[in-house]
mmCIF file of C-alpha atoms and ligand atoms in Angstrom:
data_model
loop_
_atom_site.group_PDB
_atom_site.id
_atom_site.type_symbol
_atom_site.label_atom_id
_atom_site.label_comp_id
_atom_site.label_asym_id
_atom_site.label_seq_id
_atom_site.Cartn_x
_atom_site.Cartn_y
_atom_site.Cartn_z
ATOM 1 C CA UNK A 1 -16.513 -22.562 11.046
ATOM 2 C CA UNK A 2 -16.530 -18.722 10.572
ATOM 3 C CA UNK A 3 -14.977 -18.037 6.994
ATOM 4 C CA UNK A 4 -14.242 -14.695 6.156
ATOM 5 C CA UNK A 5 -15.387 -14.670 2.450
ATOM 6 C CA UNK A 6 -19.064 -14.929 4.269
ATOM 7 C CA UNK A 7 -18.678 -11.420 4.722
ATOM 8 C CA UNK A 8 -17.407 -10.087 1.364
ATOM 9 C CA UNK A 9 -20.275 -8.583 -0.942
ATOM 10 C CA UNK A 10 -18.131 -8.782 -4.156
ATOM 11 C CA UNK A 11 -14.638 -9.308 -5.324
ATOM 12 C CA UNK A 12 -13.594 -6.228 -6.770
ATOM 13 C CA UNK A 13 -10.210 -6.847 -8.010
ATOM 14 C CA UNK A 14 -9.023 -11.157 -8.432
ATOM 15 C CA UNK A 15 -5.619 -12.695 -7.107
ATOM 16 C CA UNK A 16 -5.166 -13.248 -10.604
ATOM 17 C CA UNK A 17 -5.355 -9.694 -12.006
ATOM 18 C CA UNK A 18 -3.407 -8.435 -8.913
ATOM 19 C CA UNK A 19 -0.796 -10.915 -9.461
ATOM 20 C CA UNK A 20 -0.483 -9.253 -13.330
ATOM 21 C CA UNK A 21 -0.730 -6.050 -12.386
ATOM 22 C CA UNK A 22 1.942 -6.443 -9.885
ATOM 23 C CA UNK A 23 4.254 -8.691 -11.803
ATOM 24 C CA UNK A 24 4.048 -5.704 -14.864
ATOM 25 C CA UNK A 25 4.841 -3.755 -12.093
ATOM 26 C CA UNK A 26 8.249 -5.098 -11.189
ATOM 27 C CA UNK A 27 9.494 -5.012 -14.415
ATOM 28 C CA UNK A 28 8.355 -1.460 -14.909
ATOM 29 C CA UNK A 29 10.340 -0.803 -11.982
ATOM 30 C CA UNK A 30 13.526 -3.003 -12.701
ATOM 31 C CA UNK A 31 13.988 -1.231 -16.020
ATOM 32 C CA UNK A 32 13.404 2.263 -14.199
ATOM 33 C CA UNK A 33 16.350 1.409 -11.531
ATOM 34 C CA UNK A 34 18.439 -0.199 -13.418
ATOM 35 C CA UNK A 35 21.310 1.851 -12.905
ATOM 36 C CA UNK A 36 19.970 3.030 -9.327
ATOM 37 C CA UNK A 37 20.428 2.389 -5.551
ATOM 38 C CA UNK A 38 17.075 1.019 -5.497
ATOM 39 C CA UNK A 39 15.420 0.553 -1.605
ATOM 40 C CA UNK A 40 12.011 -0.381 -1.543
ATOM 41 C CA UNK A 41 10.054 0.845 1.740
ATOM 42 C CA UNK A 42 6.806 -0.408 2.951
ATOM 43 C CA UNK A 43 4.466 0.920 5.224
ATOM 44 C CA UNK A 44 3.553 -1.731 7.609
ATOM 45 C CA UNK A 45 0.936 -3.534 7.862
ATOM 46 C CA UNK A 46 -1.168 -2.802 4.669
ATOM 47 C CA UNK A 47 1.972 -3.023 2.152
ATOM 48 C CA UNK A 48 3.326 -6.490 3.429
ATOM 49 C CA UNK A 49 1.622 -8.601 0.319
ATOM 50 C CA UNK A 50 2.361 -5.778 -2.136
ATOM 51 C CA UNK A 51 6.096 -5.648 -0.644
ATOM 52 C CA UNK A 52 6.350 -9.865 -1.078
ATOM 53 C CA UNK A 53 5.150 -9.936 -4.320
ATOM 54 C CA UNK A 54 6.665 -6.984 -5.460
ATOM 55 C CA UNK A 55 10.376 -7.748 -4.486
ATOM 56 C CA UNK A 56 9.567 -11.069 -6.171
ATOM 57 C CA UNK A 57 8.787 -9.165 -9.555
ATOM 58 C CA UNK A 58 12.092 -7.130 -9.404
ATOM 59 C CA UNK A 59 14.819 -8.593 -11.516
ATOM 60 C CA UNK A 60 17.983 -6.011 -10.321
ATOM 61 C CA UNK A 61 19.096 -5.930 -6.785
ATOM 62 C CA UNK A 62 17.155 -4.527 -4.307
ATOM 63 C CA UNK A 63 17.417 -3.414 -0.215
ATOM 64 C CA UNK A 64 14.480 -3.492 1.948
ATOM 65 C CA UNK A 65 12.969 -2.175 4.804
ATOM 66 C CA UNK A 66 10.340 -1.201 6.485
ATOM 67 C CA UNK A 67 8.360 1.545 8.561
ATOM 68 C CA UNK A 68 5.635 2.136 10.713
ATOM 69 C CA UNK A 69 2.385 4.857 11.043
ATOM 70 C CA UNK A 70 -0.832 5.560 12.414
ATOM 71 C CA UNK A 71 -3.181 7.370 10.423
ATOM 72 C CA UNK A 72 -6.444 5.487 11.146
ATOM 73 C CA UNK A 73 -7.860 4.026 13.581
ATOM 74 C CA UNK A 74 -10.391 1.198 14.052
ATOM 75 C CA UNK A 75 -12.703 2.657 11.622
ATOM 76 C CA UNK A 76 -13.000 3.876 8.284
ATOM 77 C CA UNK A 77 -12.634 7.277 8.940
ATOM 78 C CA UNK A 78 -9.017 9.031 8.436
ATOM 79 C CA UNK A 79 -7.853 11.006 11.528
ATOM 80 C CA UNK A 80 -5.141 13.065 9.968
ATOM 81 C CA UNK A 81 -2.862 12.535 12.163
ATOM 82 C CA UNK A 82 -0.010 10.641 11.108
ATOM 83 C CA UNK A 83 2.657 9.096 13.608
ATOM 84 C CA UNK A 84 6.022 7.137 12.777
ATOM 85 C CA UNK A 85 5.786 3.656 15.212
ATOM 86 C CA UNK A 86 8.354 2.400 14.151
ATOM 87 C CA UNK A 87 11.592 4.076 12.321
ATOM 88 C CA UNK A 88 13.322 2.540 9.161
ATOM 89 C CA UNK A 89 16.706 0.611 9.922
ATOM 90 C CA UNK A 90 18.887 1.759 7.684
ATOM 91 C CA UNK A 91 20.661 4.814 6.763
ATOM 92 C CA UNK A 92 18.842 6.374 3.232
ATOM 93 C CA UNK A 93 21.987 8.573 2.075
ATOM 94 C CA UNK A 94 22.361 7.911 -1.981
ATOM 95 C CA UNK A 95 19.702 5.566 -1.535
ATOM 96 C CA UNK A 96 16.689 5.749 -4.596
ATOM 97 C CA UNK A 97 13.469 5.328 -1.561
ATOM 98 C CA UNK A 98 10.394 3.193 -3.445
ATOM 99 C CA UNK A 99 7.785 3.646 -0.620
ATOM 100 C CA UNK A 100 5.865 1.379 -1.334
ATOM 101 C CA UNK A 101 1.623 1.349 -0.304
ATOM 102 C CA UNK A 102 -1.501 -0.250 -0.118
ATOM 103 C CA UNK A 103 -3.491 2.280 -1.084
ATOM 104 C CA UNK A 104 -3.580 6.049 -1.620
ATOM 105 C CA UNK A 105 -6.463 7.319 -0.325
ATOM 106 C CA UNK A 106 -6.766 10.985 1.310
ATOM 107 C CA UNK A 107 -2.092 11.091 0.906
ATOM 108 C CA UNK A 108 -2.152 12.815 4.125
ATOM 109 C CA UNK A 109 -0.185 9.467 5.189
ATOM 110 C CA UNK A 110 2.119 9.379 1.961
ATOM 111 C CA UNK A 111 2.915 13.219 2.054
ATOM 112 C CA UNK A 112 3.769 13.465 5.712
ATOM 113 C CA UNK A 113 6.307 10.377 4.732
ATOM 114 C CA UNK A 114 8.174 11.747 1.561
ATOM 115 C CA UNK A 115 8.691 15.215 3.196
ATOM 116 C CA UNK A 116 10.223 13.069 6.410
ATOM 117 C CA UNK A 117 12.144 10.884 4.167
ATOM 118 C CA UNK A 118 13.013 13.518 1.575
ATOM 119 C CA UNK A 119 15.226 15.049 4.098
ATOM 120 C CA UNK A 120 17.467 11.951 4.835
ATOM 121 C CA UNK A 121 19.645 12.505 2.220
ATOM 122 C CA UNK A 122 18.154 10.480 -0.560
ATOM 123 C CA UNK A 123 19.256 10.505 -4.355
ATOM 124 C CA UNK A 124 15.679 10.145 -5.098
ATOM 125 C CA UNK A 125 12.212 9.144 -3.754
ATOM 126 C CA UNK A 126 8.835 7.692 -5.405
ATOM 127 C CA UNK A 127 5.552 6.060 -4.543
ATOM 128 C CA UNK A 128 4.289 2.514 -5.722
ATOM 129 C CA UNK A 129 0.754 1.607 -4.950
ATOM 130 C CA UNK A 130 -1.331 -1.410 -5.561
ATOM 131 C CA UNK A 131 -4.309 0.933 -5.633
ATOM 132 C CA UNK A 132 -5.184 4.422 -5.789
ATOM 133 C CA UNK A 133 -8.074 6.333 -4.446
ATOM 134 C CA UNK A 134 -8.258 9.641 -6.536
ATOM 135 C CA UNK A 135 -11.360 10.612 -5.509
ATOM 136 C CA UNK A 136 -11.111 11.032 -1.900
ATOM 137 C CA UNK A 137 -7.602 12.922 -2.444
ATOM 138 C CA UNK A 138 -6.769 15.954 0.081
ATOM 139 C CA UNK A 139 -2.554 15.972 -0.093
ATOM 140 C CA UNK A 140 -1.348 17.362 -3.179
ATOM 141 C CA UNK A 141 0.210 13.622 -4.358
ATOM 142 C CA UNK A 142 0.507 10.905 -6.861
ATOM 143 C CA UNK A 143 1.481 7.702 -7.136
ATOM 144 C CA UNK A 144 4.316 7.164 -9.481
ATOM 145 C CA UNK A 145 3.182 3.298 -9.995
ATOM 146 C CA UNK A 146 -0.181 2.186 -9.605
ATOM 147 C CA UNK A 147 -1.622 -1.101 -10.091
ATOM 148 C CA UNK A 148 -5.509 0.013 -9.982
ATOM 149 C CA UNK A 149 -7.419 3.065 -9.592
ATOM 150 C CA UNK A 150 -10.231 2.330 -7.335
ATOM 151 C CA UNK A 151 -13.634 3.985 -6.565
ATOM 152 C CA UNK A 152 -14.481 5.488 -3.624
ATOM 153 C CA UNK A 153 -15.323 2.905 -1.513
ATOM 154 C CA UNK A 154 -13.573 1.041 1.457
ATOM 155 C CA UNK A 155 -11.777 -2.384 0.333
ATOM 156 C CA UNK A 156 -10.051 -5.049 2.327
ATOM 157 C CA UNK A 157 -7.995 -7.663 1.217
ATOM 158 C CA UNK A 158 -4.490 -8.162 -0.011
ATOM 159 C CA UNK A 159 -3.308 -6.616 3.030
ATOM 160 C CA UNK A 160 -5.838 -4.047 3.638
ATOM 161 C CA UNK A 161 -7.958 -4.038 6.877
ATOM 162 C CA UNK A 162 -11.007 -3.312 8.314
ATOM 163 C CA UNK A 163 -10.578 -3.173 12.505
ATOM 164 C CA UNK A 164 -7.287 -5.281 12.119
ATOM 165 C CA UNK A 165 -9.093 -8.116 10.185
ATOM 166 C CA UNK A 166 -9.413 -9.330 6.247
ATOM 167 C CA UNK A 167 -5.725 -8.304 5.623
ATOM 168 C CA UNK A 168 -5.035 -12.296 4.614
ATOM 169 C CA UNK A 169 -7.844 -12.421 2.033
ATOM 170 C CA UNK A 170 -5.929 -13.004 -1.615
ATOM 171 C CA UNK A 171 -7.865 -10.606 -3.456
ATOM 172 C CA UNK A 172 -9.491 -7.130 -3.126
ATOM 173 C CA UNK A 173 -13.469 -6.811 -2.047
ATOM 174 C CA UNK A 174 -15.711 -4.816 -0.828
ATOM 175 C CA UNK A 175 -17.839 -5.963 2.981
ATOM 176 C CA UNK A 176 -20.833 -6.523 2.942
ATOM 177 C CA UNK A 177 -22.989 -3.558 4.548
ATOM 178 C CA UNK A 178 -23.911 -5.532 8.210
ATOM 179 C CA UNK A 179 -20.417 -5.954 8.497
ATOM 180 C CA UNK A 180 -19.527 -2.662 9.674
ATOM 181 C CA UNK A 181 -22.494 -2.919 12.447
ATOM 182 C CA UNK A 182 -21.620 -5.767 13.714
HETATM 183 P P1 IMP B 201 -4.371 8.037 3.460
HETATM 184 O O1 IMP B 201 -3.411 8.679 4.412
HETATM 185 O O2 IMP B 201 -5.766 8.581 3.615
HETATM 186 O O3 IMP B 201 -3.911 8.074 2.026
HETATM 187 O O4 IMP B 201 -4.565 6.525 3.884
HETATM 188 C C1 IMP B 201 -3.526 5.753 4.276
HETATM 189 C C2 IMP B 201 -3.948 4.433 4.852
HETATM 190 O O5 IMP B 201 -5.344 4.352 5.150
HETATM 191 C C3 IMP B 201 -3.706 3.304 3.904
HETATM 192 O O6 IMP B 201 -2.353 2.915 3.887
HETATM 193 C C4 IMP B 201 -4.621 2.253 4.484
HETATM 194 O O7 IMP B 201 -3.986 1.593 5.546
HETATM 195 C C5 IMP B 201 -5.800 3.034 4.993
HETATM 196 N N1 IMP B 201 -6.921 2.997 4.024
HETATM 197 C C6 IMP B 201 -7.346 3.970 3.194
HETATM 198 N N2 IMP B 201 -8.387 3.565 2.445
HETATM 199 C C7 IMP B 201 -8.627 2.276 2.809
HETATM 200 C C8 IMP B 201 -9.583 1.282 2.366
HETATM 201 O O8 IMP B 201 -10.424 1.471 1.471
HETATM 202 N N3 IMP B 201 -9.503 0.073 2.990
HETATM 203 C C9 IMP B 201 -8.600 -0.201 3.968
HETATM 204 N N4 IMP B 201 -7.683 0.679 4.394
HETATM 205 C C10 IMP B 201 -7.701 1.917 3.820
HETATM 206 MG MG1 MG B 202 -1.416 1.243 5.114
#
């Protein structure tokens, strides 16, 4: 049977320490908000195990929802381009926006978003990463919560992809090289 962890070369960051990280996280957060409108928005697919575990971590009341974009496409390689698929539900007005990511890499994605979202009316808005990418930064951004700074290589796992696969894999790792030749 073909098992995925076959084609990991090393674990780079354990379920365990992510689970820490993001618990520490939460509370960070629910002592931040206390006295906010807090709505936490993910950017689909990547953030869905970061957005779970997150929203788990938060003690105050929280809204969700969630968005949509294209920045990459079945490579590693960033295009630049950055497209909305699919459009939040709900109205932001008042609202203090969380976006919360995967991963900051280039921020092309992340910048395109806040300056879109910035102009629905929000009270405030903010990034939350699991990991952050400094080194391969082009958008002038930062996270506002980060879990862990990463180097510059490409990691799956924890909801991060390579070509649509790996996202279910409970930790973060780096592929082995033959991987991407395949
Ligand atoms: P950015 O716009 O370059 O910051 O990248 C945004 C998106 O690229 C992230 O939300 C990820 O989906 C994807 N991405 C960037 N780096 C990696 C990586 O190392 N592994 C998997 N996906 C990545
Ligand atoms: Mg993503």
């Amino acid at each position: 049977m073909y098992n995925m962890e076959d084609d990991i070369e090393r674990i780079l960051i354990s379920e365990k320490d992510i689970k820490k990280a993001v618990k520490k996280m939460g509370k960070a957060i629910s002592k931040d908000y206390a006295d906010k409108n807090l709505m936490l928005v993910a950017v689909l697919k990547g953030s869905v195990m970061i957005m779970a575990d997150l929203m788990r971590a938060i003690t105050i009341p929280v809204n969700i929802d969630f968005m949509s974009v294209s920045s990459y496409g079945g490579g590693t390689k960033t295009s630049g381009v950055v497209k909305i698929i699919k459009d939040l539900d709900h109205d932001l007005s008042g609202k203090d926006v969380l976006i919360v990511e995967d991963i900051l890499d280039s921020g092309l994605t992340l910048s395109y978003l806040t300056n879109v979202l910035r102009q629905r009316n929000v009270s405030s808005i903010r990034i939350a990463t699991l990991l952050d990418k400094p080194e391969r930064r082009i958008a002038d951004i930062t996270p506002d919560y980060c879990c862990f700074t990463v180097p510059d290589e490409f990691v799956v796992g924890y909801g991060l992809d390579y070509d649509q696969k790996y996202r279910n894999l409970p930790y973060v790792g780096i592929l082995k090289p033959e991987v991407y030749t395949k």
